[in-house]
Amino acid sequence: MASLTLPSPSQTMPSARLVPSQRLPLPLFPRRRTSDLPFDGAPCLSRCIRAQNAAKCDVSEPLDFGNGKPTIPVLNARTLPKFYESTSLQNTVNRTSSRLKLFSGTANPTLSREIARYMGKELSKINIKRFADGEIYVQLQESVRGCDVYLIQPTCPPANENLMELLIMIDACRRASAKNITAVIPYFGYARADRKTQGRESIGAKLVANVLTKSGADRVLACDLHSGQSMGYFDIPVDHVYCQPVILDYLASKTISSNDLVVVSPDVGGVARARAFAKKLSDAPLAIVDKRRHAHNVAEVMNLIGDVKGKVAVMVDDMIDTAGTIAKGAELLHQEGAREVYACCTHAVFSPPAIERLSSGLFQEVIVTNTLPVAEKNYFPQLTILSVANLLGETIWRVHDDGSVSSIFQ
C-alpha cells in the first residue's frame, strides 16, 4: 500500500524573496486576533518569488494588522454588566476558535501551511494514502465533532484524482459529525465546462457542483471562477474570492505611471474582469483583443480594439492553460506598438506548450498566484508567483465568524 504524506516545512525550498509593495487604495481588513502572533514582519498583502531564484513560496508575510485571538478591551465603567467582568466572554472566544479546523489535501500543501500560519493555527492531522490499485484512503487523526471544518484542496491536475480525494475528505468529516464542512477550492477544476457550446455536450461544472453537494459539503469557497454563473450550479452557499487585490498590490510596487498604462482583455469574454481591474488601477484605459477559436485550446487573434502604442500593456485573465490566447494577444500588442507587455492571471495551469510560449520574450513579466502548485520544471526567468494565503485566511476567518466577505473586495 503506497502512502502519500504531506511534506514538513523543513522539506520545502528556501524562503521566498519579499518584493516591496506600495499600497493602492484597497479596503483594509479589520484589526483582529492580536495574541499568539506566529510571525513578525513588514506589512504586505502578498509574498512573491522570482522563478529564476529557484525558490518556492513558503511563508506569506502578514498584513498591517495582528492575527490571533481577539483582545478583550479593559472596561472600567461601573455601569458595565457583570458579563464583561467574568471569564464567560473569553471562554466563548477560546471555544469558538478551537472549533475551527483546517485540513489540507495533497494537491497544494504549501498553500495550506501558509493559510494556517496566517490564521495563527496549525493544520489538523489527517492520514491520506493511496492503495496499490490507486484507490484513496482518508482518516482524520483528531475529533471534528461539532467543529467548523475547512478542507483546502484545489482540484488541479490531476483533476480527477484531486477531486476524488476532496470528496472522500468531505465524507470522512460528515461521518465524524462535523457541524459545518467548507470545501476551500483555490482552483476549481471543470469550471470551463460551464455551458453547452454545441449539441450533445456535458456541463461538467454543474456535475461537479452536484457531486460536492451530495458528498456532504455545506459551503464552497473558490477563487476566481471562470464564469460567475458557476456559482448558480450549487445548492449550497458559495463564497467567490477575487484574487485581484494580491496582483494589484504587486503591480503598485512597479510604480508604472498611470498615463503609460493600459489594461488588455485577451478575449471578449474577459472584458468585465479587465474593466474591474482597470478601475482599480486609477481607472486605466481598456483595450480588447478580438479572437476566433476554431477548436479547443486553439486560438486565432484577429484584431485589437483600443490604443496601446507606446503604452505598458497589462493583460488580465483568470487562467493560463496552454497560453495560446495570451501569447497571440501579446504578439498583436507588440505589432500595435506596445512598449512592454505584462501577463497577469490567477491560475497557472501551464499545460504544454505554455512554458515555451511564455518564455519566448513576448512578456516583460508573467505574474501568477499559487492557487495551483507550480512545478519547478515550469519556472522561467519572467515568472513571478504571488501567494493568496493571506486573502484566503482572512476569508476563512470571516466565514467562521459570520462576517462579510464581499467587503474585502469593495
mmCIF file of C-alpha atoms in Angstrom:
data_model
loop_
_atom_site.group_PDB
_atom_site.id
_atom_site.type_symbol
_atom_site.label_atom_id
_atom_site.label_comp_id
_atom_site.label_asym_id
_atom_site.label_seq_id
_atom_site.Cartn_x
_atom_site.Cartn_y
_atom_site.Cartn_z
ATOM 1 C CA MET A 1 0.000 0.000 0.000
ATOM 2 C CA ALA A 2 1.580 3.232 -1.163
ATOM 3 C CA SER A 3 1.387 6.226 1.155
ATOM 4 C CA LEU A 4 1.289 9.945 0.449
ATOM 5 C CA THR A 5 2.193 12.203 3.345
ATOM 6 C CA LEU A 6 2.291 15.970 3.486
ATOM 7 C CA PRO A 7 5.839 17.394 3.403
ATOM 8 C CA SER A 8 7.066 19.101 6.528
ATOM 9 C CA PRO A 9 8.155 22.756 6.438
ATOM 10 C CA SER A 10 11.780 21.622 6.707
ATOM 11 C CA GLN A 11 11.456 19.828 3.384
ATOM 12 C CA THR A 12 10.417 22.956 1.473
ATOM 13 C CA MET A 13 12.724 25.086 -0.615
ATOM 14 C CA PRO A 14 14.311 28.247 0.852
ATOM 15 C CA SER A 15 12.064 31.151 1.774
ATOM 16 C CA ALA A 16 10.954 33.470 -0.976
ATOM 17 C CA ARG A 17 12.275 36.953 -1.562
ATOM 18 C CA LEU A 18 9.921 39.697 -0.398
ATOM 19 C CA VAL A 19 9.136 42.269 -3.061
ATOM 20 C CA PRO A 20 8.410 45.701 -1.532
ATOM 21 C CA SER A 21 4.958 46.981 -2.369
ATOM 22 C CA GLN A 22 3.213 50.322 -2.460
ATOM 23 C CA ARG A 23 -0.403 50.149 -1.488
ATOM 24 C CA LEU A 24 -3.324 51.006 -3.700
ATOM 25 C CA PRO A 25 -6.427 52.450 -2.023
ATOM 26 C CA LEU A 26 -7.733 48.938 -1.381
ATOM 27 C CA PRO A 27 -10.018 48.069 1.544
ATOM 28 C CA LEU A 28 -8.064 47.133 4.665
ATOM 29 C CA PHE A 29 -9.028 44.157 6.746
ATOM 30 C CA PRO A 30 -10.064 44.958 10.320
ATOM 31 C CA ARG A 31 -7.600 44.596 13.177
ATOM 32 C CA ARG A 32 -8.188 41.337 14.987
ATOM 33 C CA ARG A 33 -6.605 38.499 16.923
ATOM 34 C CA THR A 34 -3.518 40.079 18.394
ATOM 35 C CA SER A 35 -2.313 37.204 20.572
ATOM 36 C CA ASP A 36 -0.412 34.113 19.502
ATOM 37 C CA LEU A 37 1.108 36.002 16.576
ATOM 38 C CA PRO A 38 3.234 33.412 14.713
ATOM 39 C CA PHE A 39 5.454 35.882 12.927
ATOM 40 C CA ASP A 40 6.757 39.398 12.771
ATOM 41 C CA GLY A 41 7.495 41.322 9.607
ATOM 42 C CA ALA A 42 6.757 44.204 7.319
ATOM 43 C CA PRO A 43 3.164 44.669 6.132
ATOM 44 C CA CYS A 44 2.411 43.198 2.731
ATOM 45 C CA LEU A 45 -0.675 41.625 1.178
ATOM 46 C CA SER A 46 1.309 39.174 -0.899
ATOM 47 C CA ARG A 47 4.619 37.429 -0.905
ATOM 48 C CA CYS A 48 6.115 36.501 -4.228
ATOM 49 C CA ILE A 49 9.074 34.716 -5.717
ATOM 50 C CA ARG A 50 11.042 35.160 -8.873
ATOM 51 C CA ALA A 51 11.385 31.832 -10.596
ATOM 52 C CA GLN A 52 14.975 32.368 -11.656
ATOM 53 C CA ASN A 53 15.973 32.131 -7.967
ATOM 54 C CA ALA A 54 14.562 28.582 -7.918
ATOM 55 C CA ALA A 55 12.800 29.224 -4.608
ATOM 56 C CA LYS A 56 9.315 28.220 -3.605
ATOM 57 C CA CYS A 57 6.837 30.360 -1.724
ATOM 58 C CA ASP A 58 6.861 29.097 1.849
ATOM 59 C CA VAL A 59 5.767 31.760 4.303
ATOM 60 C CA SER A 60 3.379 34.576 3.446
ATOM 61 C CA GLU A 61 4.064 37.948 5.008
ATOM 62 C CA PRO A 62 1.487 39.421 7.433
ATOM 63 C CA LEU A 63 -0.712 42.352 6.621
ATOM 64 C CA ASP A 64 -0.505 45.508 8.679
ATOM 65 C CA PHE A 65 -2.671 44.089 11.423
ATOM 66 C CA GLY A 66 -2.222 41.421 14.035
ATOM 67 C CA ASN A 67 -3.552 37.927 13.984
ATOM 68 C CA GLY A 68 -4.613 35.545 16.717
ATOM 69 C CA LYS A 69 -7.439 35.567 19.239
ATOM 70 C CA PRO A 70 -9.432 38.786 19.740
ATOM 71 C CA THR A 71 -8.244 41.060 22.510
ATOM 72 C CA ILE A 72 -10.897 41.924 25.095
ATOM 73 C CA PRO A 73 -10.608 45.636 25.967
ATOM 74 C CA VAL A 74 -10.267 46.750 29.574
ATOM 75 C CA LEU A 75 -13.550 48.430 30.519
ATOM 76 C CA ASN A 76 -13.641 50.400 33.748
ATOM 77 C CA ALA A 77 -17.118 51.943 33.694
ATOM 78 C CA ARG A 78 -19.028 50.987 36.844
ATOM 79 C CA THR A 79 -22.274 50.569 34.950
ATOM 80 C CA LEU A 80 -20.946 47.756 32.752
ATOM 81 C CA PRO A 81 -22.731 44.416 33.045
ATOM 82 C CA LYS A 82 -21.082 41.716 35.129
ATOM 83 C CA PHE A 83 -20.703 39.695 31.920
ATOM 84 C CA TYR A 84 -17.722 41.832 30.899
ATOM 85 C CA GLU A 85 -16.028 41.244 34.248
ATOM 86 C CA SER A 86 -16.340 37.464 34.092
ATOM 87 C CA THR A 87 -14.435 34.857 32.107
ATOM 88 C CA SER A 88 -17.518 33.880 30.103
ATOM 89 C CA LEU A 89 -16.618 36.030 27.110
ATOM 90 C CA GLN A 90 -13.012 34.793 26.966
ATOM 91 C CA ASN A 91 -14.141 31.181 27.299
ATOM 92 C CA THR A 92 -16.604 31.689 24.451
ATOM 93 C CA VAL A 93 -13.835 33.088 22.245
ATOM 94 C CA ASN A 94 -11.491 30.203 23.049
ATOM 95 C CA ARG A 95 -14.199 27.610 22.441
ATOM 96 C CA THR A 96 -15.176 29.180 19.108
ATOM 97 C CA SER A 97 -11.554 29.343 17.952
ATOM 98 C CA SER A 98 -10.835 25.751 18.954
ATOM 99 C CA ARG A 99 -13.797 24.544 16.923
ATOM 100 C CA LEU A 100 -12.253 25.818 13.694
ATOM 101 C CA LYS A 101 -10.336 23.015 11.990
ATOM 102 C CA LEU A 102 -8.114 23.298 8.915
ATOM 103 C CA PHE A 103 -7.296 20.184 6.902
ATOM 104 C CA SER A 104 -5.079 20.014 3.841
ATOM 105 C CA GLY A 105 -5.309 17.623 0.942
ATOM 106 C CA THR A 106 -2.256 16.569 -1.013
ATOM 107 C CA ALA A 107 -2.831 18.879 -4.012
ATOM 108 C CA ASN A 108 -1.219 22.055 -2.600
ATOM 109 C CA PRO A 109 0.087 21.521 0.961
ATOM 110 C CA THR A 110 2.400 24.551 0.799
ATOM 111 C CA LEU A 111 -0.523 26.939 0.334
ATOM 112 C CA SER A 112 -2.403 25.189 3.143
ATOM 113 C CA ARG A 113 0.511 25.734 5.540
ATOM 114 C CA GLU A 114 0.687 29.412 4.581
ATOM 115 C CA ILE A 115 -3.042 29.841 5.251
ATOM 116 C CA ALA A 116 -2.720 28.146 8.645
ATOM 117 C CA ARG A 117 0.289 30.306 9.533
ATOM 118 C CA TYR A 118 -1.605 33.483 8.650
ATOM 119 C CA MET A 119 -4.546 32.384 10.803
ATOM 120 C CA GLY A 120 -2.290 31.561 13.746
ATOM 121 C CA LYS A 121 -3.385 27.931 13.735
ATOM 122 C CA GLU A 122 -1.886 24.556 12.927
ATOM 123 C CA LEU A 123 -3.174 22.234 10.250
ATOM 124 C CA SER A 124 -5.207 19.428 11.768
ATOM 125 C CA LYS A 125 -3.801 15.944 11.386
ATOM 126 C CA ILE A 126 -5.100 13.759 8.577
ATOM 127 C CA ASN A 127 -3.900 10.496 7.063
ATOM 128 C CA ILE A 128 -4.240 10.257 3.266
ATOM 129 C CA LYS A 129 -2.970 7.152 1.484
ATOM 130 C CA ARG A 130 -3.055 5.599 -1.962
ATOM 131 C CA PHE A 131 -3.587 1.868 -2.290
ATOM 132 C CA ALA A 132 -1.666 -0.112 -4.870
ATOM 133 C CA ASP A 133 -4.660 -0.019 -7.233
ATOM 134 C CA GLY A 134 -4.904 3.782 -6.956
ATOM 135 C CA GLU A 135 -7.832 3.968 -4.534
ATOM 136 C CA ILE A 136 -7.710 6.740 -1.923
ATOM 137 C CA TYR A 137 -7.905 6.240 1.837
ATOM 138 C CA VAL A 138 -8.619 9.109 4.248
ATOM 139 C CA GLN A 139 -8.683 9.058 8.046
ATOM 140 C CA LEU A 140 -8.975 12.109 10.298
ATOM 141 C CA GLN A 141 -6.428 11.945 13.116
ATOM 142 C CA GLU A 142 -8.409 14.118 15.538
ATOM 143 C CA SER A 143 -12.018 14.710 16.525
ATOM 144 C CA VAL A 144 -14.122 17.130 14.480
ATOM 145 C CA ARG A 145 -17.435 16.555 16.250
ATOM 146 C CA GLY A 146 -19.336 19.839 16.331
ATOM 147 C CA CYS A 147 -16.481 21.677 14.574
ATOM 148 C CA ASP A 148 -16.379 24.160 11.710
ATOM 149 C CA VAL A 149 -14.142 22.292 9.246
ATOM 150 C CA TYR A 150 -12.309 23.762 6.238
ATOM 151 C CA LEU A 151 -10.812 21.381 3.683
ATOM 152 C CA ILE A 152 -8.166 23.049 1.497
ATOM 153 C CA GLN A 153 -7.823 21.182 -1.783
ATOM 154 C CA PRO A 154 -7.613 22.671 -5.298
ATOM 155 C CA THR A 155 -8.899 20.327 -7.980
ATOM 156 C CA CYS A 156 -5.871 20.972 -10.169
ATOM 157 C CA PRO A 157 -4.163 18.426 -12.439
ATOM 158 C CA PRO A 158 -4.555 15.533 -11.973
ATOM 159 C CA ALA A 159 -8.062 16.949 -11.628
ATOM 160 C CA ASN A 160 -9.982 13.698 -11.277
ATOM 161 C CA GLU A 161 -7.707 12.306 -8.562
ATOM 162 C CA ASN A 162 -7.662 15.532 -6.540
ATOM 163 C CA LEU A 163 -11.430 15.916 -6.863
ATOM 164 C CA MET A 164 -11.998 12.360 -5.640
ATOM 165 C CA GLU A 165 -9.655 12.964 -2.707
ATOM 166 C CA LEU A 166 -11.664 16.056 -1.744
ATOM 167 C CA LEU A 167 -14.937 14.128 -1.912
ATOM 168 C CA ILE A 168 -13.570 11.397 0.364
ATOM 169 C CA MET A 169 -12.279 14.031 2.810
ATOM 170 C CA ILE A 170 -15.749 15.600 2.903
ATOM 171 C CA ASP A 171 -17.337 12.206 3.508
ATOM 172 C CA ALA A 172 -14.911 11.461 6.349
ATOM 173 C CA CYS A 173 -15.781 14.765 8.050
ATOM 174 C CA ARG A 174 -19.510 14.208 7.612
ATOM 175 C CA ARG A 175 -19.312 10.736 9.134
ATOM 176 C CA ALA A 176 -17.253 12.176 12.021
ATOM 177 C CA SER A 177 -20.138 14.552 12.883
ATOM 178 C CA ALA A 178 -18.554 17.845 11.819
ATOM 179 C CA LYS A 179 -21.031 20.686 12.285
ATOM 180 C CA ASN A 180 -20.085 22.584 9.103
ATOM 181 C CA ILE A 181 -17.894 21.451 6.211
ATOM 182 C CA THR A 182 -16.448 24.055 3.842
ATOM 183 C CA ALA A 183 -14.581 22.956 0.730
ATOM 184 C CA VAL A 184 -11.853 25.545 0.096
ATOM 185 C CA ILE A 185 -11.067 25.107 -3.605
ATOM 186 C CA PRO A 186 -8.482 27.697 -4.703
ATOM 187 C CA TYR A 187 -8.633 26.305 -8.249
ATOM 188 C CA PHE A 188 -11.975 24.847 -9.302
ATOM 189 C CA GLY A 189 -11.438 22.198 -11.966
ATOM 190 C CA TYR A 190 -14.039 21.736 -14.711
ATOM 191 C CA ALA A 191 -15.033 25.404 -14.326
ATOM 192 C CA ARG A 192 -14.589 25.956 -18.065
ATOM 193 C CA ALA A 193 -17.245 23.338 -18.816
ATOM 194 C CA ASP A 194 -19.948 25.750 -17.658
ATOM 195 C CA ARG A 195 -22.291 25.656 -20.685
ATOM 196 C CA LYS A 196 -23.108 23.790 -23.868
ATOM 197 C CA THR A 197 -21.449 25.282 -26.930
ATOM 198 C CA GLN A 198 -22.818 22.623 -29.271
ATOM 199 C CA GLY A 199 -25.197 19.692 -29.200
ATOM 200 C CA ARG A 200 -24.793 16.595 -27.037
ATOM 201 C CA GLU A 201 -22.170 18.139 -24.732
ATOM 202 C CA SER A 202 -21.988 17.696 -20.980
ATOM 203 C CA ILE A 203 -21.832 20.531 -18.447
ATOM 204 C CA GLY A 204 -19.026 19.357 -16.201
ATOM 205 C CA ALA A 205 -19.150 22.318 -13.805
ATOM 206 C CA LYS A 206 -22.755 21.543 -12.885
ATOM 207 C CA LEU A 207 -21.952 17.864 -12.381
ATOM 208 C CA VAL A 208 -19.030 18.650 -10.059
ATOM 209 C CA ALA A 209 -21.243 21.066 -8.108
ATOM 210 C CA ASN A 210 -23.848 18.334 -7.639
ATOM 211 C CA VAL A 211 -21.257 15.793 -6.508
ATOM 212 C CA LEU A 212 -19.716 18.184 -3.967
ATOM 213 C CA THR A 213 -23.147 18.965 -2.552
ATOM 214 C CA LYS A 214 -24.244 15.329 -2.338
ATOM 215 C CA SER A 215 -20.972 14.303 -0.679
ATOM 216 C CA GLY A 216 -21.838 16.472 2.324
ATOM 217 C CA ALA A 217 -20.216 19.888 1.798
ATOM 218 C CA ASP A 218 -22.143 22.738 3.430
ATOM 219 C CA ARG A 219 -20.279 25.566 1.694
ATOM 220 C CA VAL A 220 -17.753 26.114 -1.079
ATOM 221 C CA LEU A 221 -15.038 28.766 -1.118
ATOM 222 C CA ALA A 222 -13.454 29.200 -4.565
ATOM 223 C CA CYS A 223 -11.036 31.657 -6.175
ATOM 224 C CA ASP A 224 -11.718 33.444 -9.472
ATOM 225 C CA LEU A 225 -14.166 31.074 -11.108
ATOM 226 C CA HIS A 226 -14.007 31.008 -14.899
ATOM 227 C CA SER A 227 -17.517 32.428 -15.020
ATOM 228 C CA GLY A 228 -19.718 33.753 -12.250
ATOM 229 C CA GLN A 229 -22.651 31.671 -13.437
ATOM 230 C CA SER A 230 -20.947 28.585 -11.992
ATOM 231 C CA MET A 231 -21.985 29.749 -8.522
ATOM 232 C CA GLY A 232 -25.600 29.166 -9.527
ATOM 233 C CA TYR A 233 -24.905 25.476 -10.103
ATOM 234 C CA PHE A 234 -24.593 24.896 -6.358
ATOM 235 C CA ASP A 235 -27.499 24.349 -3.990
ATOM 236 C CA ILE A 236 -25.254 25.411 -1.094
ATOM 237 C CA PRO A 237 -23.633 28.813 -0.366
ATOM 238 C CA VAL A 238 -20.593 29.723 -2.471
ATOM 239 C CA ASP A 239 -18.074 32.399 -1.465
ATOM 240 C CA HIS A 240 -16.298 33.716 -4.552
ATOM 241 C CA VAL A 241 -12.845 35.063 -3.640
ATOM 242 C CA TYR A 242 -11.325 37.527 -6.093
ATOM 243 C CA CYS A 243 -7.528 37.471 -6.145
ATOM 244 C CA GLN A 244 -7.199 40.852 -7.857
ATOM 245 C CA PRO A 245 -6.082 42.650 -4.651
ATOM 246 C CA VAL A 246 -2.976 40.442 -4.465
ATOM 247 C CA ILE A 247 -1.944 41.167 -8.057
ATOM 248 C CA LEU A 248 -2.848 44.855 -7.798
ATOM 249 C CA ASP A 249 -0.744 45.217 -4.664
ATOM 250 C CA TYR A 250 2.254 43.810 -6.511
ATOM 251 C CA LEU A 251 1.691 45.940 -9.619
ATOM 252 C CA ALA A 252 1.621 49.019 -7.405
ATOM 253 C CA SER A 253 5.224 48.257 -6.459
ATOM 254 C CA LYS A 254 6.205 48.557 -10.132
ATOM 255 C CA THR A 255 5.424 52.308 -9.973
ATOM 256 C CA ILE A 256 4.177 52.371 -13.553
ATOM 257 C CA SER A 257 2.785 55.762 -14.485
ATOM 258 C CA SER A 258 -0.980 55.692 -14.955
ATOM 259 C CA ASN A 259 -0.519 57.675 -18.164
ATOM 260 C CA ASP A 260 1.570 54.834 -19.619
ATOM 261 C CA LEU A 261 -0.708 52.007 -18.536
ATOM 262 C CA VAL A 262 -3.410 50.178 -20.473
ATOM 263 C CA VAL A 263 -5.272 47.067 -19.306
ATOM 264 C CA VAL A 264 -5.949 44.496 -22.016
ATOM 265 C CA SER A 265 -8.529 41.727 -22.077
ATOM 266 C CA PRO A 266 -7.233 38.780 -24.156
ATOM 267 C CA ASP A 267 -10.770 37.984 -25.320
ATOM 268 C CA VAL A 268 -14.253 39.464 -25.355
ATOM 269 C CA GLY A 269 -15.443 37.146 -22.581
ATOM 270 C CA GLY A 270 -12.969 38.655 -20.102
ATOM 271 C CA VAL A 271 -13.943 42.296 -20.632
ATOM 272 C CA ALA A 272 -15.810 42.598 -17.326
ATOM 273 C CA ARG A 273 -12.827 41.193 -15.424
ATOM 274 C CA ALA A 274 -10.396 43.526 -17.200
ATOM 275 C CA ARG A 275 -12.657 46.543 -16.685
ATOM 276 C CA ALA A 276 -12.819 45.919 -12.929
ATOM 277 C CA PHE A 277 -9.037 45.507 -12.888
ATOM 278 C CA ALA A 278 -8.519 48.765 -14.811
ATOM 279 C CA LYS A 279 -10.819 50.649 -12.451
ATOM 280 C CA LYS A 280 -8.600 49.710 -9.512
ATOM 281 C CA LEU A 281 -5.534 50.933 -11.437
ATOM 282 C CA SER A 282 -6.576 54.590 -11.353
ATOM 283 C CA ASP A 283 -9.254 53.891 -13.973
ATOM 284 C CA ALA A 284 -6.686 52.961 -16.621
ATOM 285 C CA PRO A 285 -7.803 52.752 -20.268
ATOM 286 C CA LEU A 286 -9.030 49.419 -21.600
ATOM 287 C CA ALA A 287 -8.203 47.512 -24.788
ATOM 288 C CA ILE A 288 -9.684 44.265 -26.093
ATOM 289 C CA VAL A 289 -8.137 41.540 -28.222
ATOM 290 C CA ASP A 290 -10.745 40.052 -30.546
ATOM 291 C CA LYS A 291 -10.103 36.402 -31.353
ATOM 292 C CA ARG A 292 -11.779 33.485 -33.052
ATOM 293 C CA ARG A 293 -11.442 29.985 -31.593
ATOM 294 C CA HIS A 294 -11.697 27.156 -34.121
ATOM 295 C CA ALA A 295 -11.040 24.244 -31.758
ATOM 296 C CA HIS A 296 -10.372 23.538 -28.073
ATOM 297 C CA ASN A 297 -7.029 25.013 -26.911
ATOM 298 C CA VAL A 298 -6.509 26.654 -30.332
ATOM 299 C CA ALA A 299 -6.943 30.431 -30.635
ATOM 300 C CA GLU A 300 -6.562 32.829 -33.527
ATOM 301 C CA VAL A 301 -6.174 36.557 -32.897
ATOM 302 C CA MET A 302 -7.993 38.808 -35.345
ATOM 303 C CA ASN A 303 -7.687 42.459 -34.292
ATOM 304 C CA LEU A 304 -7.246 44.914 -31.431
ATOM 305 C CA ILE A 305 -9.880 47.274 -30.073
ATOM 306 C CA GLY A 306 -8.169 50.215 -28.358
ATOM 307 C CA ASP A 307 -4.854 52.083 -28.426
ATOM 308 C CA VAL A 308 -1.676 50.574 -26.962
ATOM 309 C CA LYS A 309 1.009 52.446 -28.895
ATOM 310 C CA GLY A 310 3.875 53.422 -26.573
ATOM 311 C CA LYS A 311 1.982 52.003 -23.580
ATOM 312 C CA VAL A 312 2.705 49.382 -20.935
ATOM 313 C CA ALA A 313 0.056 46.739 -21.623
ATOM 314 C CA VAL A 314 -1.183 44.564 -18.749
ATOM 315 C CA MET A 315 -3.060 41.510 -19.990
ATOM 316 C CA VAL A 316 -5.514 40.129 -17.420
ATOM 317 C CA ASP A 317 -7.099 36.667 -17.450
ATOM 318 C CA ASP A 318 -8.399 34.157 -14.926
ATOM 319 C CA MET A 319 -6.032 31.367 -16.009
ATOM 320 C CA ILE A 320 -3.231 30.450 -18.363
ATOM 321 C CA ASP A 321 -3.507 26.917 -19.720
ATOM 322 C CA THR A 322 -1.621 26.379 -22.980
ATOM 323 C CA ALA A 323 -1.003 30.159 -23.248
ATOM 324 C CA GLY A 324 -2.182 30.223 -26.869
ATOM 325 C CA THR A 325 -4.664 33.049 -26.344
ATOM 326 C CA ILE A 326 -2.424 35.288 -24.279
ATOM 327 C CA ALA A 327 0.700 34.674 -26.401
ATOM 328 C CA LYS A 328 -1.015 35.549 -29.664
ATOM 329 C CA GLY A 329 -2.529 38.557 -27.964
ATOM 330 C CA ALA A 330 0.933 39.690 -26.868
ATOM 331 C CA GLU A 331 2.214 39.343 -30.434
ATOM 332 C CA LEU A 332 -0.588 41.608 -31.621
ATOM 333 C CA LEU A 333 0.135 44.164 -28.890
ATOM 334 C CA HIS A 334 3.782 44.375 -29.917
ATOM 335 C CA GLN A 335 2.741 44.775 -33.545
ATOM 336 C CA GLU A 336 0.477 47.655 -32.497
ATOM 337 C CA GLY A 337 3.377 49.420 -30.754
ATOM 338 C CA ALA A 338 3.083 48.406 -27.084
ATOM 339 C CA ARG A 339 6.280 49.256 -25.177
ATOM 340 C CA GLU A 340 6.041 46.397 -22.663
ATOM 341 C CA VAL A 341 3.568 43.578 -22.093
ATOM 342 C CA TYR A 342 2.761 42.039 -18.696
ATOM 343 C CA ALA A 343 0.621 38.921 -18.275
ATOM 344 C CA CYS A 344 -1.435 38.582 -15.086
ATOM 345 C CA CYS A 345 -3.583 35.617 -14.138
ATOM 346 C CA THR A 346 -4.783 33.842 -11.012
ATOM 347 C CA HIS A 347 -4.463 30.194 -12.039
ATOM 348 C CA ALA A 348 -1.204 28.965 -13.583
ATOM 349 C CA VAL A 349 -2.289 25.683 -15.176
ATOM 350 C CA PHE A 350 0.674 25.732 -17.609
ATOM 351 C CA SER A 351 -0.179 22.813 -19.881
ATOM 352 C CA PRO A 352 2.360 22.212 -22.678
ATOM 353 C CA PRO A 353 3.460 24.188 -24.634
ATOM 354 C CA ALA A 354 2.692 27.082 -22.255
ATOM 355 C CA ILE A 355 6.233 27.481 -20.897
ATOM 356 C CA GLU A 356 7.769 27.780 -24.358
ATOM 357 C CA ARG A 357 5.248 30.446 -25.325
ATOM 358 C CA LEU A 358 5.532 32.444 -22.105
ATOM 359 C CA SER A 359 9.343 32.410 -22.015
ATOM 360 C CA SER A 360 9.804 33.340 -25.680
ATOM 361 C CA GLY A 361 10.431 37.021 -24.909
ATOM 362 C CA LEU A 362 6.929 38.348 -25.570
ATOM 363 C CA PHE A 363 6.363 39.267 -21.916
ATOM 364 C CA GLN A 364 8.263 41.568 -19.614
ATOM 365 C CA GLU A 365 6.842 39.588 -16.705
ATOM 366 C CA VAL A 366 4.293 36.821 -16.145
ATOM 367 C CA ILE A 367 2.517 37.301 -12.808
ATOM 368 C CA VAL A 368 0.507 34.405 -11.360
ATOM 369 C CA THR A 369 -0.650 33.212 -7.933
ATOM 370 C CA ASN A 370 -0.144 29.963 -6.056
ATOM 371 C CA THR A 371 -3.729 28.684 -6.217
ATOM 372 C CA LEU A 372 -2.089 25.799 -8.082
ATOM 373 C CA PRO A 373 1.372 24.497 -7.228
ATOM 374 C CA VAL A 374 3.813 25.478 -9.978
ATOM 375 C CA ALA A 375 6.298 22.686 -10.628
ATOM 376 C CA GLU A 376 9.941 23.719 -10.518
ATOM 377 C CA LYS A 377 10.402 22.417 -14.064
ATOM 378 C CA ASN A 378 7.953 25.116 -15.197
ATOM 379 C CA TYR A 379 9.974 28.012 -13.782
ATOM 380 C CA PHE A 380 11.350 30.570 -16.230
ATOM 381 C CA PRO A 381 13.050 33.960 -15.712
ATOM 382 C CA GLN A 382 9.986 36.143 -16.330
ATOM 383 C CA LEU A 383 7.757 34.235 -13.892
ATOM 384 C CA THR A 384 6.590 35.782 -10.603
ATOM 385 C CA ILE A 385 4.396 33.821 -8.181
ATOM 386 C CA LEU A 386 2.285 35.642 -5.582
ATOM 387 C CA SER A 387 0.736 33.999 -2.535
ATOM 388 C CA VAL A 388 -3.011 34.238 -1.883
ATOM 389 C CA ALA A 389 -2.668 32.714 1.600
ATOM 390 C CA ASN A 390 -3.433 35.933 3.496
ATOM 391 C CA LEU A 391 -6.509 36.581 1.377
ATOM 392 C CA LEU A 392 -7.862 33.066 1.837
ATOM 393 C CA GLY A 393 -7.010 33.057 5.532
ATOM 394 C CA GLU A 394 -8.914 36.281 6.135
ATOM 395 C CA THR A 395 -11.862 34.959 4.139
ATOM 396 C CA ILE A 396 -11.964 31.788 6.240
ATOM 397 C CA TRP A 397 -11.935 33.825 9.452
ATOM 398 C CA ARG A 398 -14.835 35.945 8.210
ATOM 399 C CA VAL A 399 -16.878 32.932 7.162
ATOM 400 C CA HIS A 400 -16.211 31.306 10.532
ATOM 401 C CA ASP A 401 -17.205 34.489 12.397
ATOM 402 C CA ASP A 402 -20.255 35.145 10.166
ATOM 403 C CA GLY A 403 -18.624 38.307 8.845
ATOM 404 C CA SER A 404 -18.845 39.955 5.449
ATOM 405 C CA VAL A 405 -16.655 38.518 2.697
ATOM 406 C CA SER A 406 -17.667 40.875 -0.101
ATOM 407 C CA SER A 407 -16.445 43.911 1.868
ATOM 408 C CA ILE A 408 -12.870 42.682 1.354
ATOM 409 C CA PHE A 409 -13.101 43.470 -2.346
ATOM 410 C CA GLN A 410 -15.075 46.723 -2.286
#
